mmCIF file of C-alpha atoms in Angstrom:
data_model
loop_
_atom_site.group_PDB
_atom_site.id
_atom_site.type_symbol
_atom_site.label_atom_id
_atom_site.label_comp_id
_atom_site.label_asym_id
_atom_site.label_seq_id
_atom_site.Cartn_x
_atom_site.Cartn_y
_atom_site.Cartn_z
ATOM 1 C CA GLU A 1 4.277 -51.799 -30.364
ATOM 2 C CA GLN A 2 7.107 -49.250 -30.084
ATOM 3 C CA GLN A 3 7.462 -50.188 -26.408
ATOM 4 C CA GLY A 4 7.757 -53.892 -27.338
ATOM 5 C CA GLN A 5 10.334 -53.224 -30.009
ATOM 6 C CA SER A 6 12.540 -50.929 -27.682
ATOM 7 C CA LYS A 7 12.257 -53.974 -25.005
ATOM 8 C CA LYS A 8 13.499 -56.354 -27.763
ATOM 9 C CA ARG A 9 16.281 -53.989 -28.642
ATOM 10 C CA LYS A 10 17.320 -53.748 -24.771
ATOM 11 C CA GLN A 11 17.249 -57.276 -24.545
ATOM 12 C CA ASN A 12 19.541 -58.012 -27.574
ATOM 13 C CA ASP A 13 21.953 -55.233 -26.566
ATOM 14 C CA GLY A 14 22.149 -56.996 -23.044
ATOM 15 C CA GLN A 15 22.662 -60.321 -24.643
ATOM 16 C CA GLN A 16 25.456 -58.896 -27.147
ATOM 17 C CA ASN A 17 27.175 -57.209 -23.960
ATOM 18 C CA LYS A 18 27.253 -60.538 -21.989
ATOM 19 C CA SER A 19 28.573 -62.140 -25.170
ATOM 20 C CA HIS A 20 31.207 -59.653 -25.674
ATOM 21 C CA GLN A 21 32.490 -60.055 -21.903
ATOM 22 C CA PHE A 22 32.396 -63.687 -22.277
ATOM 23 C CA LYS A 23 34.560 -63.560 -25.334
ATOM 24 C CA SER A 24 36.924 -61.097 -23.825
ATOM 25 C CA ILE A 25 38.179 -63.761 -21.399
ATOM 26 C CA ASN A 26 40.441 -66.424 -22.999
ATOM 27 C CA ILE A 27 39.120 -69.489 -21.554
ATOM 28 C CA PRO A 28 41.750 -72.219 -21.479
ATOM 29 C CA THR A 29 41.080 -75.520 -23.254
ATOM 30 C CA LEU A 30 41.995 -78.896 -22.089
ATOM 31 C CA ARG A 31 44.915 -78.873 -24.545
ATOM 32 C CA ASP A 32 46.112 -75.472 -23.134
ATOM 33 C CA MET A 33 45.882 -77.034 -19.505
ATOM 34 C CA SER A 34 47.977 -79.965 -20.770
ATOM 35 C CA ASN A 35 50.615 -78.243 -22.781
ATOM 36 C CA GLN A 36 51.465 -75.160 -20.718
ATOM 37 C CA ALA A 37 54.614 -75.199 -18.432
ATOM 38 C CA LEU A 38 52.321 -74.157 -15.598
ATOM 39 C CA ALA A 39 50.171 -77.210 -15.985
ATOM 40 C CA THR A 40 53.329 -79.311 -15.931
ATOM 41 C CA LEU A 41 54.427 -77.566 -12.785
ATOM 42 C CA ALA A 42 50.940 -78.220 -11.301
ATOM 43 C CA ARG A 43 51.006 -81.924 -12.139
ATOM 44 C CA THR A 44 54.478 -82.170 -10.491
ATOM 45 C CA HIS A 45 53.718 -80.444 -7.145
ATOM 46 C CA TRP A 46 49.956 -80.347 -6.365
ATOM 47 C CA ALA A 47 47.480 -81.384 -9.025
ATOM 48 C CA LYS A 48 45.426 -84.545 -8.594
ATOM 49 C CA ARG A 49 46.034 -87.229 -11.274
ATOM 50 C CA PRO A 50 42.979 -88.360 -13.425
ATOM 51 C CA SER A 51 42.969 -91.790 -12.039
ATOM 52 C CA GLU A 52 43.049 -90.713 -8.500
ATOM 53 C CA GLU A 53 39.828 -88.258 -9.085
ATOM 54 C CA GLU A 54 38.007 -91.154 -10.779
ATOM 55 C CA ASP A 55 38.941 -93.486 -7.763
ATOM 56 C CA GLY A 56 37.990 -90.749 -5.201
ATOM 57 C CA ASN A 57 41.339 -91.504 -3.312
ATOM 58 C CA ASN A 58 41.844 -88.451 -1.385
ATOM 59 C CA ASN A 59 44.805 -89.922 0.755
ATOM 60 C CA SER A 60 47.287 -89.897 -2.145
ATOM 61 C CA SER A 61 45.526 -87.083 -4.248
ATOM 62 C CA ARG A 62 48.705 -84.845 -4.403
ATOM 63 C CA PRO A 63 52.299 -85.647 -5.497
ATOM 64 C CA SER A 64 54.518 -86.143 -2.465
ATOM 65 C CA THR A 65 57.073 -83.484 -3.281
ATOM 66 C CA GLN A 66 58.200 -81.062 -0.722
ATOM 67 C CA PHE A 67 56.722 -77.539 -0.376
ATOM 68 C CA ASP A 68 58.980 -74.849 -2.075
ATOM 69 C CA PRO A 69 58.062 -71.221 -1.455
ATOM 70 C CA GLU A 70 60.046 -70.246 -4.355
ATOM 71 C CA ILE A 71 57.507 -71.997 -6.526
ATOM 72 C CA VAL A 72 54.926 -69.796 -5.121
ATOM 73 C CA SER A 73 56.920 -66.733 -5.741
ATOM 74 C CA LYS A 74 57.886 -67.710 -9.269
ATOM 75 C CA ILE A 75 54.164 -68.381 -10.146
ATOM 76 C CA TYR A 76 53.178 -65.003 -8.689
ATOM 77 C CA VAL A 77 55.775 -62.966 -10.649
ATOM 78 C CA GLU A 78 56.109 -64.891 -13.923
ATOM 79 C CA GLU A 79 52.256 -65.411 -14.276
ATOM 80 C CA LYS A 80 51.638 -61.820 -13.253
ATOM 81 C CA LEU A 81 48.938 -62.890 -10.819
ATOM 82 C CA GLU A 82 48.655 -59.386 -9.364
ATOM 83 C CA SER A 83 47.190 -58.327 -12.800
ATOM 84 C CA SER A 84 44.077 -60.340 -12.734
ATOM 85 C CA LYS A 85 42.797 -59.416 -16.241
ATOM 86 C CA ASP A 86 46.189 -60.104 -18.019
ATOM 87 C CA ALA A 87 46.698 -63.328 -16.042
ATOM 88 C CA GLN A 88 43.112 -64.649 -16.229
ATOM 89 C CA GLN A 89 43.950 -67.796 -18.232
ATOM 90 C CA SER A 90 46.707 -68.749 -15.780
ATOM 91 C CA ILE A 91 44.511 -67.964 -12.782
ATOM 92 C CA MET A 92 41.689 -70.288 -14.297
ATOM 93 C CA LEU A 93 44.323 -72.990 -14.864
ATOM 94 C CA LEU A 94 45.514 -72.732 -11.409
ATOM 95 C CA GLU A 95 42.041 -72.838 -10.032
ATOM 96 C CA PHE A 96 41.246 -75.932 -12.194
ATOM 97 C CA SER A 97 44.404 -77.750 -10.768
ATOM 98 C CA SER A 98 43.167 -76.805 -7.076
ATOM 99 C CA TYR A 99 46.313 -74.724 -6.431
ATOM 100 C CA LEU A 100 44.655 -73.162 -3.234
ATOM 101 C CA GLU A 101 43.247 -76.300 -1.806
ATOM 102 C CA ASN A 102 46.347 -78.654 -2.582
ATOM 103 C CA TYR A 103 49.354 -76.344 -2.270
ATOM 104 C CA LEU A 104 48.860 -72.834 -1.006
ATOM 105 C CA TRP A 105 46.634 -73.494 1.964
ATOM 106 C CA PRO A 106 48.046 -76.853 3.322
ATOM 107 C CA HIS A 107 51.505 -75.183 3.250
ATOM 108 C CA TYR A 108 50.544 -71.799 4.752
ATOM 109 C CA HIS A 109 51.973 -70.738 7.970
ATOM 110 C CA HIS A 110 51.190 -67.332 9.449
ATOM 111 C CA GLU A 111 54.693 -66.864 10.701
ATOM 112 C CA ALA A 112 56.688 -67.991 7.835
ATOM 113 C CA SER A 113 54.607 -67.540 4.460
ATOM 114 C CA THR A 114 55.701 -64.684 2.190
ATOM 115 C CA LEU A 115 53.918 -61.698 0.676
ATOM 116 C CA PRO A 116 53.413 -63.715 -2.679
ATOM 117 C CA HIS A 117 51.943 -66.624 -0.681
ATOM 118 C CA HIS A 118 49.511 -64.366 1.120
ATOM 119 C CA LEU A 119 48.531 -62.463 -2.179
ATOM 120 C CA SER A 120 48.181 -65.674 -4.133
ATOM 121 C CA ILE A 121 45.465 -67.033 -1.769
ATOM 122 C CA LEU A 122 43.647 -63.749 -1.931
ATOM 123 C CA VAL A 123 43.827 -64.069 -5.947
ATOM 124 C CA MET A 124 42.478 -67.602 -5.863
ATOM 125 C CA VAL A 125 39.635 -66.872 -3.459
ATOM 126 C CA ASN A 126 38.659 -63.909 -5.612
ATOM 127 C CA GLU A 127 38.788 -66.169 -8.589
ATOM 128 C CA LYS A 128 36.493 -68.539 -7.016
ATOM 129 C CA PHE A 129 33.940 -65.717 -6.377
ATOM 130 C CA ARG A 130 34.277 -64.688 -10.143
ATOM 131 C CA GLU A 131 33.471 -68.216 -11.057
ATOM 132 C CA GLY A 132 30.589 -68.406 -8.660
ATOM 133 C CA VAL A 133 32.083 -71.569 -6.862
ATOM 134 C CA SER A 134 32.206 -72.146 -3.132
ATOM 135 C CA ALA A 135 35.304 -70.143 -1.810
ATOM 136 C CA TRP A 136 35.487 -70.890 1.920
ATOM 137 C CA ASP A 137 35.148 -74.761 2.122
ATOM 138 C CA THR A 138 38.846 -75.284 2.285
ATOM 139 C CA PHE A 139 39.307 -72.724 5.130
ATOM 140 C CA ASN A 140 36.434 -74.182 7.167
ATOM 141 C CA GLN A 141 38.340 -77.380 7.847
ATOM 142 C CA ASN A 142 40.721 -75.303 10.047
ATOM 143 C CA PRO A 143 39.074 -72.131 11.563
ATOM 144 C CA HIS A 144 41.997 -71.488 13.851
ATOM 145 C CA LYS A 145 44.576 -71.339 11.075
ATOM 146 C CA PHE A 146 42.175 -68.982 9.014
ATOM 147 C CA GLN A 147 41.935 -66.558 11.907
ATOM 148 C CA GLN A 148 45.798 -66.373 12.107
ATOM 149 C CA PHE A 149 45.741 -65.968 8.152
ATOM 150 C CA LEU A 150 43.172 -63.091 8.318
ATOM 151 C CA ARG A 151 45.103 -61.418 10.987
ATOM 152 C CA ASN A 152 47.974 -61.215 8.936
ATOM 153 C CA ILE A 153 45.923 -59.934 6.055
ATOM 154 C CA PHE A 154 44.326 -57.181 8.084
ATOM 155 C CA LEU A 155 47.852 -56.124 8.887
ATOM 156 C CA LEU A 156 49.372 -56.567 5.486
ATOM 157 C CA ASN A 157 49.600 -52.815 4.729
ATOM 158 C CA THR A 158 51.749 -52.408 7.784
ATOM 159 C CA MET A 159 54.129 -55.221 6.852
ATOM 160 C CA TYR A 160 54.564 -54.619 3.072
ATOM 161 C CA LYS A 161 54.189 -51.767 0.587
ATOM 162 C CA LEU A 162 51.525 -52.808 -1.839
ATOM 163 C CA ASN A 163 51.230 -51.512 -5.383
ATOM 164 C CA ILE A 164 47.976 -50.373 -6.713
ATOM 165 C CA LYS A 165 47.292 -53.841 -8.286
ATOM 166 C CA GLU A 166 47.741 -55.604 -5.102
ATOM 167 C CA LYS A 167 45.714 -53.087 -3.351
ATOM 168 C CA THR A 168 42.815 -53.893 -5.572
ATOM 169 C CA ILE A 169 43.146 -57.639 -4.980
ATOM 170 C CA TYR A 170 43.213 -56.958 -1.288
ATOM 171 C CA ILE A 171 40.088 -54.758 -1.277
ATOM 172 C CA GLN A 172 38.344 -57.326 -3.453
ATOM 173 C CA PHE A 173 39.116 -60.074 -0.820
ATOM 174 C CA LEU A 174 37.854 -58.004 2.038
ATOM 175 C CA VAL A 175 34.631 -57.139 0.352
ATOM 176 C CA HIS A 176 34.069 -60.947 -0.147
ATOM 177 C CA CYS A 177 34.767 -61.574 3.437
ATOM 178 C CA LEU A 178 32.276 -58.903 4.514
ATOM 179 C CA LYS A 179 29.670 -60.186 2.177
ATOM 180 C CA SER A 180 30.135 -63.773 3.562
ATOM 181 C CA LEU A 181 29.240 -63.252 7.207
ATOM 182 C CA GLU A 182 26.697 -66.130 6.950
ATOM 183 C CA VAL A 183 29.747 -68.390 6.996
ATOM 184 C CA GLU A 184 30.762 -69.153 10.571
ATOM 185 C CA THR A 185 34.378 -69.093 9.961
ATOM 186 C CA ILE A 186 34.235 -65.680 8.389
ATOM 187 C CA ARG A 187 31.649 -64.326 10.930
ATOM 188 C CA LYS A 188 33.961 -65.136 13.983
ATOM 189 C CA SER A 189 36.890 -63.561 12.545
ATOM 190 C CA CYS A 190 35.236 -60.287 10.952
ATOM 191 C CA LEU A 191 32.392 -59.344 13.268
ATOM 192 C CA SER A 192 34.858 -57.930 15.723
ATOM 193 C CA LEU A 193 36.092 -55.352 13.028
ATOM 194 C CA MET A 194 32.489 -53.826 12.797
ATOM 195 C CA SER A 195 32.331 -52.111 16.203
ATOM 196 C CA LEU A 196 31.370 -48.698 17.333
ATOM 197 C CA PRO A 197 34.711 -47.166 16.606
ATOM 198 C CA CYS A 198 33.911 -47.465 12.923
ATOM 199 C CA TRP A 199 31.764 -44.578 13.298
ATOM 200 C CA CYS A 200 34.657 -42.431 13.307
ATOM 201 C CA ALA A 201 34.457 -42.428 9.506
ATOM 202 C CA LEU A 202 30.981 -41.092 9.520
ATOM 203 C CA ASP A 203 30.280 -37.358 8.882
ATOM 204 C CA SER A 204 29.959 -35.584 12.385
ATOM 205 C CA GLY A 205 26.462 -34.459 11.467
ATOM 206 C CA ARG A 206 25.325 -37.846 10.537
ATOM 207 C CA ARG A 207 26.899 -39.454 13.701
ATOM 208 C CA GLU A 208 25.042 -36.956 15.825
ATOM 209 C CA LEU A 209 21.813 -37.905 14.056
ATOM 210 C CA GLU A 210 22.323 -41.614 14.755
ATOM 211 C CA PHE A 211 23.239 -40.743 18.498
ATOM 212 C CA TYR A 212 19.974 -38.808 18.621
ATOM 213 C CA LYS A 213 18.047 -42.087 17.473
ATOM 214 C CA ASN A 214 20.172 -44.291 19.856
ATOM 215 C CA PRO A 215 21.142 -42.448 23.235
ATOM 216 C CA LYS A 216 22.741 -45.476 24.517
ATOM 217 C CA LEU A 217 25.235 -45.534 21.711
ATOM 218 C CA SER A 218 26.030 -41.767 22.336
ATOM 219 C CA LYS A 219 26.792 -42.683 25.939
ATOM 220 C CA ARG A 220 28.979 -45.507 24.820
ATOM 221 C CA TRP A 221 30.894 -43.356 22.361
ATOM 222 C CA ASP A 222 31.666 -40.879 25.206
ATOM 223 C CA GLU A 223 32.755 -43.536 27.372
ATOM 224 C CA LEU A 224 35.169 -45.092 24.711
ATOM 225 C CA PHE A 225 36.940 -41.648 24.103
ATOM 226 C CA SER A 226 37.004 -40.725 27.623
ATOM 227 C CA LYS A 227 38.855 -43.867 28.674
ATOM 228 C CA LYS A 228 41.302 -43.582 25.697
ATOM 229 C CA PRO A 229 41.650 -39.978 24.588
ATOM 230 C CA GLN A 230 44.632 -40.832 22.581
ATOM 231 C CA LEU A 231 42.341 -42.635 20.117
ATOM 232 C CA GLY A 232 40.831 -39.318 19.018
ATOM 233 C CA PHE A 233 43.328 -39.079 16.120
ATOM 234 C CA LEU A 234 41.407 -41.816 14.498
ATOM 235 C CA ILE A 235 38.924 -39.067 13.398
ATOM 236 C CA PHE A 236 41.492 -38.396 10.733
ATOM 237 C CA PRO A 237 44.368 -40.713 10.952
ATOM 238 C CA PRO A 238 47.514 -40.333 9.028
ATOM 239 C CA THR A 239 47.797 -43.825 7.792
ATOM 240 C CA PHE A 240 47.092 -47.384 9.079
ATOM 241 C CA SER A 241 49.403 -48.376 11.862
ATOM 242 C CA SER A 242 50.066 -51.670 13.543
ATOM 243 C CA GLN A 243 49.715 -50.152 16.894
ATOM 244 C CA ILE A 244 45.979 -49.613 16.204
ATOM 245 C CA PRO A 245 43.814 -52.346 17.464
ATOM 246 C CA LEU A 246 42.119 -54.636 14.904
ATOM 247 C CA LYS A 247 38.830 -53.252 15.914
ATOM 248 C CA TYR A 248 39.743 -49.985 14.083
ATOM 249 C CA PHE A 249 40.928 -51.742 11.068
ATOM 250 C CA LEU A 250 37.977 -50.893 8.769
ATOM 251 C CA PHE A 251 38.149 -47.281 9.203
ATOM 252 C CA SER A 252 41.885 -47.138 8.963
ATOM 253 C CA SER A 253 41.967 -49.198 5.873
ATOM 254 C CA PHE A 254 39.166 -47.276 4.386
ATOM 255 C CA HIS A 255 41.042 -44.012 4.931
ATOM 256 C CA TYR A 256 44.318 -45.661 3.562
ATOM 257 C CA PHE A 257 42.763 -46.639 0.304
ATOM 258 C CA ILE A 258 40.644 -43.535 -0.325
ATOM 259 C CA PHE A 259 43.531 -41.226 0.091
ATOM 260 C CA LEU A 260 45.979 -43.134 -2.199
ATOM 261 C CA ARG A 261 49.037 -41.312 -3.324
#
């Protein structure tokens, strides 16, 4: 009987914790979505009109206004998208209005897009994972463009100085990518990052143990560093550099984020 009562108490505590987490998020109502200035901006620039959603008309699903990068920057700064918790209601509204599908991604260009544009895409992908909806469908329509985008993301730390909140967004996105290798578009872009040089991050004793189990890998390791001895500094690199090939990205980025200053 005591065990049964303790189980019931645990179940009740779990339900209370879940309800508390649910209540802690201010979910926007339809009235909020129609009255907020952000909703007005969405209707003007990218959101589908209700009549078009009912008709299934995809050809004219978005307002035909020109893309303005200042709008992306304005939303990122004024809605504080870098702070996901504080901006949760705004992020949910942006997701509801298909901000990623209808505005951010169609107008993304790997050579011209700004830092707020890149980070806004990461924020929206992270939100899709939080809500448990499909995150990669939009990118699957243009795999080459997505590969160009990912390359920029992999080198983001070399192009910009990110604050701690932006680094958190960045890491969350990378985790989602590496947990989505069943998606072909993601797999083609990310598998090349997980090569033997990543073992630089292993403790030397553990690495030697793995080499003992797999002698061929030990031989390949020796060949790798004998051909390119200058890569030896990767055992403890000072920071991530744009000169380091992308196949060393994972270890270099791990080092960068673990040793935050």
